[in-house]
Amino acid sequence: MTEIPKKDDIIELKIEDIGAEGVGIGKYEGEFVVFVPGTVPGDTVKARIKKRKKKFAESTLIEITEPSAKRTTPRCEYFDDCNGCKMQNIEYSFQLELKRQTVKNAFERIGGFKEVEILPVLGSEDIYFYRNKLEFSFSNSRWLTKEDMEIENADKDFALGYHIPGFIEKILDIRACYLQSELTNRILNNTRDFFKSRNLSVYSTRSHEGYLRFLTVRRSIATGELMVNLITHTRDKDLIAEYSKMISEEIPEVTTLVNSISTTKAQVALADDFDVIFGKGYIEEVIGGCKYKITPNSFFQTNSKQCARLFETVKEFGDFKKGENILDLYCGSGAISLYISSLVDSVHGVELSNESIDMANVNAGINAITNCSFEAKDVKDYLENLASTADTTEMDVRFDAFILDPPRSGIHPKAAECILNYLPGRIIYVSCNPGTQARDLALLAEKYEITQIQPVDMFPHTFHIENVVRLDLKRD
């Protein structure tokens, strides 16, 4: 039996796998599992044991003695500090292999499914500048990089960029991000320079005072429309007029500017109250011939090109036909409902958010689609009522298939129970979290079998993966 390393021991091992959050996994002496952050499968490393458990240990990386052949040089200068694109040091083709393995591990270890066939991941045509939305935070507590620390009198009091994990108010000041567009970088830098030169205050949750909160940039891949949304704690019409003038002159490609007012202590880039400074106050995206109105608070898949491939996968897996009625659960703003509407008799979407349902109805109107209906209700409550009327004359329509696209937490166990009582002929389950998806599918495995699994990479250089699964009712 291999002697288990103790705390502070320095060990050497080869990294064989990678966890869902991007931490490398090696086996000391081929047996004892050790997690090593900052590593890539194929690396040989020296690591110091930080915390030891019965079956595994956590460690810190000391040295990469032999780098993996799958390593590549990160493009971004902020790679070591930013928590966004943590796979940017891995060749993209290998990223896709690792994401496929992530899905496989989840289905085998969490769901208990054996020998399931997982199709190769649908990779992204664009691995940089692929996002249609980016959010930046203002802070008066700037995170200093190693390079910053070498600068005498480095500015610590103003930043516009991304959060540092584990530090609530620390923000990494970003000058260039490769996730959206060069236009976004111009907007980011001009906005920083504009407000920093005026010595404006930044909102603090502790004092509940300060002006600047967030900067959100949204763009349409199809139309080229560009929305800038400056989120502040209070209104200052004169200042915003100056900012508007600067944006119009320096970045004329911006088609609409919004000033959202957020008085909540919650540090989220959303606000119910906003002023349209110029333009329409929204942008439009087009996916598969359907137009979608995107307002400052709208939820929409952040990779428009891959979104089309995701929706197409749902359509192919669903094999939808005329004469069928489809139930779209967790429908959001109705994007998938509208995308498949021409194939079937009707689609009914259910979503908890009233705002999303309002937008779903707006999008249906924009596209002159009349066979989609939407309802604002908790999905669990809706399914409980649906299951209770499944065998009665109270039911208006019988749904032939369900589409599930829940949040990362997955579906409620009671919702799974209701699905088993209703028994639609097939289910298309879309998830951004293969772990909770596999857990939920295990709850449905009593009466359903998995027939197709297709991962779709919506977020290159990150550990996230979208996954589409088709379930069919067992014949017996």
XYZ file of C-alpha atoms in Angstrom:
476
model
C 0.000 0.000 0.000
C 1.384 3.379 -1.037
C 2.170 5.679 1.860
C -0.182 8.647 1.712
C 1.674 11.985 1.584
C 1.306 14.280 4.592
C 0.647 18.004 4.783
C 3.596 20.096 3.492
C 5.159 17.089 1.761
C 6.566 17.913 -1.675
C 5.698 15.267 -4.234
C 6.195 14.735 -7.956
C 3.413 13.372 -10.144
C 1.955 13.458 -13.639
C -1.347 15.202 -14.300
C -3.758 12.766 -15.942
C -7.136 14.520 -15.924
C -8.822 17.815 -15.160
C -11.762 18.523 -12.868
C -14.965 20.415 -13.706
C -13.494 23.639 -12.279
C -10.217 23.268 -14.132
C -8.039 21.813 -11.380
C -5.531 19.228 -12.585
C -5.800 15.695 -11.227
C -2.853 13.372 -10.686
C -2.331 10.100 -8.814
C 0.578 9.867 -6.417
C 2.360 6.562 -6.973
C -0.482 5.711 -9.368
C -3.048 5.419 -6.580
C -3.708 8.411 -4.316
C -5.586 11.303 -5.969
C -3.998 14.769 -5.719
C -5.566 17.983 -7.062
C -3.097 20.541 -8.453
C -4.393 23.939 -9.680
C -2.785 25.614 -12.684
C -1.891 22.377 -14.428
C -2.764 20.702 -17.729
C -3.165 16.968 -18.433
C 0.243 15.701 -19.521
C 2.206 17.997 -17.169
C 4.750 16.468 -14.808
C 4.863 18.651 -11.697
C 6.175 19.162 -8.204
C 3.457 20.095 -5.717
C 3.181 20.784 -1.996
C 0.380 19.050 -0.098
C -1.891 21.717 1.396
C -4.806 19.701 2.765
C -5.096 15.937 3.055
C -8.283 13.886 3.181
C -8.801 10.141 3.400
C -9.177 9.610 -0.339
C -7.526 12.680 -1.866
C -5.328 15.692 -1.189
C -5.310 19.323 -2.315
C -1.972 20.918 -3.182
C -0.243 24.019 -4.487
C 1.887 23.962 -7.605
C 5.613 24.478 -7.034
C 7.075 23.725 -10.450
C 6.190 22.221 -13.817
C 9.162 19.960 -14.432
C 7.914 18.748 -17.812
C 5.139 20.676 -19.591
C 2.329 18.927 -21.437
C 2.494 18.775 -25.234
C -1.057 20.172 -25.173
C 0.034 23.460 -23.594
C -0.006 26.690 -25.574
C 0.872 30.313 -24.792
C -2.120 32.315 -23.489
C -3.005 35.279 -25.671
C -4.272 37.418 -22.787
C -1.856 39.382 -20.615
C -4.207 38.966 -17.637
C -4.282 35.157 -17.798
C -2.515 34.637 -14.456
C -4.879 36.959 -12.565
C -8.225 36.831 -14.386
C -10.560 33.943 -13.604
C -12.297 34.029 -16.974
C -10.452 32.053 -19.672
C -8.545 29.543 -17.569
C -8.130 27.055 -20.439
C -6.446 29.603 -22.683
C -3.155 27.796 -22.049
C -4.545 24.588 -23.613
C -4.805 23.881 -27.351
C -8.430 24.340 -28.424
C -8.809 20.848 -29.939
C -7.716 19.402 -26.596
C -10.111 21.698 -24.730
C -12.934 20.000 -26.634
C -11.630 16.542 -25.673
C -11.489 17.579 -22.029
C -15.028 18.978 -22.124
C -16.327 15.764 -23.650
C -14.574 13.879 -20.848
C -16.236 16.222 -18.321
C -19.649 15.171 -19.638
C -18.633 11.491 -19.603
C -17.375 11.721 -16.020
C -20.593 13.397 -14.866
C -22.819 10.789 -16.494
C -20.782 7.861 -15.160
C -19.880 9.100 -11.683
C -22.940 11.194 -10.794
C -25.677 9.700 -12.964
C -24.482 6.101 -12.766
C -24.849 5.637 -16.529
C -22.473 3.190 -18.213
C -21.399 2.962 -21.840
C -23.354 6.007 -22.994
C -22.273 7.340 -26.379
C -21.275 10.995 -26.261
C -20.861 12.674 -29.616
C -17.769 14.825 -30.240
C -18.207 18.366 -28.934
C -19.475 20.912 -31.445
C -16.611 23.407 -31.285
C -16.883 27.142 -31.803
C -15.826 28.660 -35.124
C -14.616 31.719 -33.203
C -12.513 31.020 -30.141
C -11.893 34.722 -29.485
C -14.314 37.664 -29.758
C -17.317 35.326 -29.617
C -19.458 36.824 -26.836
C -22.419 39.114 -27.472
C -22.405 40.444 -23.892
C -19.742 41.512 -21.398
C -20.122 42.980 -17.912
C -17.446 45.089 -16.221
C -17.470 46.299 -12.619
C -16.230 49.600 -11.191
C -14.249 49.532 -7.952
C -12.232 51.818 -5.706
C -10.119 48.826 -4.681
C -7.939 47.811 -7.607
C -6.232 44.411 -7.689
C -2.532 44.873 -8.373
C -0.839 42.373 -10.666
C 2.840 41.449 -10.260
C 3.652 44.006 -12.944
C 1.598 46.684 -11.155
C 3.477 46.078 -7.931
C 6.719 46.980 -9.667
C 5.318 50.409 -10.583
C 6.019 53.110 -8.051
C 2.821 54.810 -6.805
C 0.580 52.491 -8.842
C -3.048 53.639 -8.747
C -4.939 51.465 -6.252
C -8.125 53.516 -6.030
C -9.896 53.090 -9.365
C -10.564 50.052 -11.547
C -12.938 48.921 -14.260
C -12.788 45.260 -15.119
C -13.423 41.816 -13.660
C -13.819 40.467 -10.132
C -11.012 38.554 -8.452
C -12.385 35.282 -6.976
C -12.543 35.325 -3.199
C -12.215 39.109 -2.962
C -15.622 40.801 -2.985
C -14.532 44.334 -3.868
C -11.207 43.701 -5.620
C -11.362 44.370 -9.366
C -8.727 43.547 -11.965
C -8.346 46.645 -14.146
C -8.687 45.457 -17.745
C -7.378 47.289 -20.792
C -7.924 44.552 -23.379
C -10.262 41.557 -23.322
C -10.469 39.107 -26.226
C -13.994 37.872 -25.540
C -16.211 40.349 -27.384
C -14.630 42.815 -29.837
C -12.008 45.511 -30.246
C -14.883 47.996 -30.176
C -15.701 46.797 -26.670
C -12.134 47.468 -25.588
C -12.423 51.018 -26.921
C -15.687 51.510 -25.028
C -14.107 50.088 -21.870
C -11.012 52.268 -21.996
C -12.788 55.465 -23.010
C -15.326 54.939 -20.225
C -12.592 54.395 -17.644
C -10.655 57.459 -18.757
C -13.793 59.609 -18.836
C -14.927 58.869 -15.273
C -11.485 58.532 -13.718
C -10.498 61.992 -14.983
C -13.535 63.419 -13.209
C -12.652 61.708 -9.925
C -16.108 60.143 -9.613
C -17.044 57.942 -6.655
C -17.638 54.203 -6.911
C -20.612 52.569 -5.207
C -19.863 50.631 -1.997
C -22.191 48.026 -0.484
C -20.831 48.904 2.959
C -21.734 52.588 2.923
C -24.496 52.279 0.303
C -23.014 55.377 -1.315
C -21.139 56.145 -4.525
C -22.082 56.673 -8.147
C -20.486 54.165 -10.565
C -21.501 50.489 -10.516
C -21.260 48.531 -13.788
C -20.634 48.847 -17.508
C -22.376 46.348 -19.800
C -21.786 46.083 -23.540
C -24.097 44.032 -25.762
C -23.721 43.512 -29.502
C -25.706 41.759 -32.203
C -23.730 39.443 -34.460
C -26.448 39.574 -37.129
C -27.206 43.309 -37.246
C -24.028 44.854 -35.838
C -26.062 46.889 -33.328
C -24.139 47.846 -30.194
C -25.619 48.749 -26.798
C -23.753 50.434 -23.960
C -25.464 50.264 -20.569
C -23.890 52.326 -17.780
C -25.310 51.241 -14.424
C -25.108 53.848 -11.667
C -26.470 54.233 -8.147
C -28.084 57.639 -8.793
C -28.957 59.928 -11.712
C -26.737 62.746 -12.950
C -28.246 63.986 -16.206
C -25.554 66.575 -16.930
C -22.757 64.071 -16.467
C -24.514 61.446 -18.592
C -25.015 64.060 -21.316
C -21.229 64.597 -21.338
C -20.614 60.840 -21.393
C -23.110 60.458 -24.243
C -21.300 63.123 -26.263
C -17.973 61.380 -25.714
C -19.368 57.969 -26.762
C -21.014 59.419 -29.888
C -17.838 61.186 -30.965
C -15.239 58.586 -30.027
C -17.186 55.383 -30.795
C -19.905 56.206 -33.346
C -20.526 52.471 -33.879
C -22.558 52.464 -30.616
C -26.217 52.418 -31.688
C -27.851 52.901 -28.297
C -26.809 54.179 -24.867
C -28.711 53.385 -21.681
C -28.209 54.667 -18.140
C -29.647 52.148 -15.673
C -30.239 53.157 -12.050
C -29.670 50.464 -9.418
C -30.302 51.282 -5.751
C -30.144 47.697 -4.503
C -27.219 46.500 -2.396
C -26.996 43.341 -4.492
C -23.935 43.511 -6.729
C -25.642 42.409 -9.937
C -25.607 44.294 -13.230
C -29.402 44.563 -13.461
C -31.793 47.449 -12.849
C -35.537 47.955 -13.258
C -35.177 51.696 -13.796
C -33.296 52.971 -16.836
C -33.126 55.966 -19.159
C -32.537 55.606 -22.885
C -30.020 58.346 -23.685
C -29.931 57.758 -27.433
C -30.983 55.032 -29.851
C -33.767 52.451 -29.388
C -32.749 51.235 -25.937
C -32.399 47.681 -27.252
C -30.705 45.637 -29.970
C -32.002 42.811 -32.146
C -30.336 39.461 -32.755
C -31.309 36.967 -35.449
C -30.995 33.205 -34.913
C -32.241 30.824 -37.580
C -34.504 33.397 -39.165
C -36.102 34.445 -35.845
C -35.606 37.966 -34.522
C -35.052 38.486 -30.802
C -35.333 41.822 -29.034
C -32.606 42.198 -26.410
C -33.147 44.873 -23.768
C -30.667 45.873 -21.020
C -31.987 43.142 -18.676
C -32.781 40.413 -21.216
C -31.276 36.961 -20.788
C -29.903 35.600 -24.039
C -27.265 33.005 -24.854
C -23.986 34.909 -24.951
C -22.484 33.164 -28.016
C -24.878 33.884 -30.887
C -23.174 31.672 -33.487
C -23.020 28.667 -31.170
C -26.537 29.467 -29.984
C -27.718 28.680 -33.520
C -25.942 25.307 -33.375
C -27.421 24.616 -29.947
C -30.962 25.379 -31.121
C -30.412 23.306 -34.256
C -29.319 20.373 -32.088
C -32.505 20.712 -30.025
C -34.516 20.739 -33.254
C -32.748 17.662 -34.647
C -32.942 15.696 -31.398
C -36.598 16.652 -30.945
C -37.661 15.409 -34.389
C -40.684 17.692 -34.024
C -43.654 17.245 -36.379
C -46.917 18.878 -37.341
C -49.748 17.676 -35.148
C -47.557 17.770 -32.037
C -47.792 20.043 -28.998
C -44.567 20.848 -27.162
C -43.994 22.037 -23.572
C -40.925 24.252 -23.162
C -39.995 24.412 -19.463
C -37.639 27.122 -18.145
C -38.261 28.822 -21.497
C -36.625 32.162 -20.634
C -37.553 34.751 -23.255
C -38.942 32.071 -25.545
C -35.939 31.645 -27.833
C -36.189 27.858 -28.330
C -40.004 27.935 -28.411
C -39.991 30.386 -31.301
C -37.156 28.569 -33.088
C -39.128 25.305 -33.340
C -42.620 26.811 -33.638
C -42.968 26.339 -37.416
C -42.426 22.589 -37.073
C -45.305 21.822 -34.693
C -48.912 22.704 -33.940
C -48.157 24.555 -30.693
C -45.519 25.360 -28.099
C -46.290 26.405 -24.522
C -43.450 27.994 -22.551
C -43.232 28.207 -18.764
C -40.795 30.452 -16.881
C -40.788 31.974 -13.397
C -39.641 35.447 -14.492
C -42.465 37.804 -15.491
C -39.978 39.978 -17.356
C -38.778 37.021 -19.446
C -42.346 36.020 -20.277
C -43.146 39.592 -21.327
C -40.132 39.515 -23.632
C -41.165 36.097 -25.011
C -44.521 37.563 -26.020
C -42.789 40.570 -27.569
C -40.484 38.281 -29.577
C -43.466 36.203 -30.734
C -45.111 39.413 -31.956
C -41.965 40.603 -33.751
C -41.879 37.316 -35.673
C -45.674 37.139 -36.225
C -45.725 33.738 -34.522
C -49.180 32.832 -33.245
C -48.833 29.197 -32.132
C -46.660 29.944 -29.076
C -48.096 30.779 -25.657
C -46.160 31.693 -22.522
C -46.910 31.539 -18.820
C -45.103 33.041 -15.820
C -45.111 30.326 -13.179
C -42.768 28.218 -11.094
C -42.008 25.115 -13.176
C -42.425 22.742 -10.236
C -45.872 24.169 -9.426
C -46.882 24.064 -13.086
C -45.846 20.416 -13.410
C -47.648 19.421 -10.226
C -50.869 20.813 -11.641
C -50.198 19.310 -15.068
C -49.529 15.844 -13.644
C -52.691 15.972 -11.524
C -54.847 16.591 -14.624
C -52.963 14.280 -17.010
C -55.683 11.621 -17.016
C -58.711 13.890 -16.693
C -60.929 15.845 -19.035
C -59.619 19.066 -17.443
C -56.516 18.933 -19.632
C -56.803 21.234 -22.666
C -53.996 19.627 -24.661
C -51.708 16.623 -24.402
C -48.017 17.482 -24.761
C -46.074 15.077 -26.952
C -42.605 16.215 -25.856
C -40.958 18.302 -23.153
C -37.987 20.624 -23.553
C -36.078 21.268 -20.318
C -33.519 24.079 -20.090
C -33.152 24.750 -16.358
C -30.595 26.925 -14.518
C -27.300 25.406 -13.347
C -28.986 23.968 -10.253
C -31.091 21.655 -12.434
C -34.699 20.630 -11.853
C -36.488 20.113 -8.526
C -36.874 16.422 -7.515
C -40.622 17.019 -7.318
C -40.568 18.239 -10.920
C -38.872 14.988 -11.967
C -41.555 13.043 -10.095
C -44.286 14.953 -11.945
C -42.634 14.238 -15.295
C -42.694 10.519 -14.438
C -46.400 10.818 -13.693
C -47.181 12.662 -16.936
C -44.874 10.614 -19.213
C -44.347 12.619 -22.413
C -43.058 10.455 -25.255
C -39.660 12.160 -25.330
C -37.684 14.813 -23.480
C -34.959 17.124 -24.769
C -32.859 18.270 -21.795
C -30.491 21.227 -22.352
C -28.051 22.013 -19.551
C -25.044 24.204 -18.799
C -24.127 21.887 -15.910
C -23.518 18.217 -16.837
C -23.304 17.324 -13.130
C -26.825 18.380 -12.185
C -28.079 17.179 -15.571
C -26.721 13.668 -14.920
C -28.261 13.722 -11.427
C -31.668 14.681 -12.852
C -31.506 12.080 -15.615
C -30.848 9.404 -12.998
C -34.181 10.392 -11.413
C -35.903 9.864 -14.773
C -34.050 6.652 -15.676
C -36.799 4.468 -14.217
C -38.992 5.141 -17.259
C -36.706 6.879 -19.767
C -33.580 5.883 -21.657
C -30.883 8.164 -23.028
C -30.732 7.930 -26.817
C -28.541 10.911 -27.835
C -25.968 13.159 -26.137
C -24.433 16.203 -27.854
C -22.117 18.645 -26.045
C -21.880 22.153 -27.552
C -19.001 24.477 -26.675
C -20.523 27.896 -26.029
C -17.534 29.234 -24.094
C -14.063 28.515 -25.550
C -11.162 28.759 -23.084
C -13.478 28.186 -20.100
C -14.430 24.960 -18.340
C -18.121 25.422 -19.113
C -19.926 23.144 -21.552
C -23.536 23.095 -22.768
C -25.036 19.639 -23.228
C -28.134 18.424 -25.073
C -29.658 15.024 -24.249
C -32.613 13.208 -25.783
C -34.620 10.846 -23.576
C -37.187 8.398 -24.934
C -39.892 6.633 -22.978
C -38.948 2.989 -22.453
C -41.069 0.667 -24.567
C -42.021 -1.602 -21.695
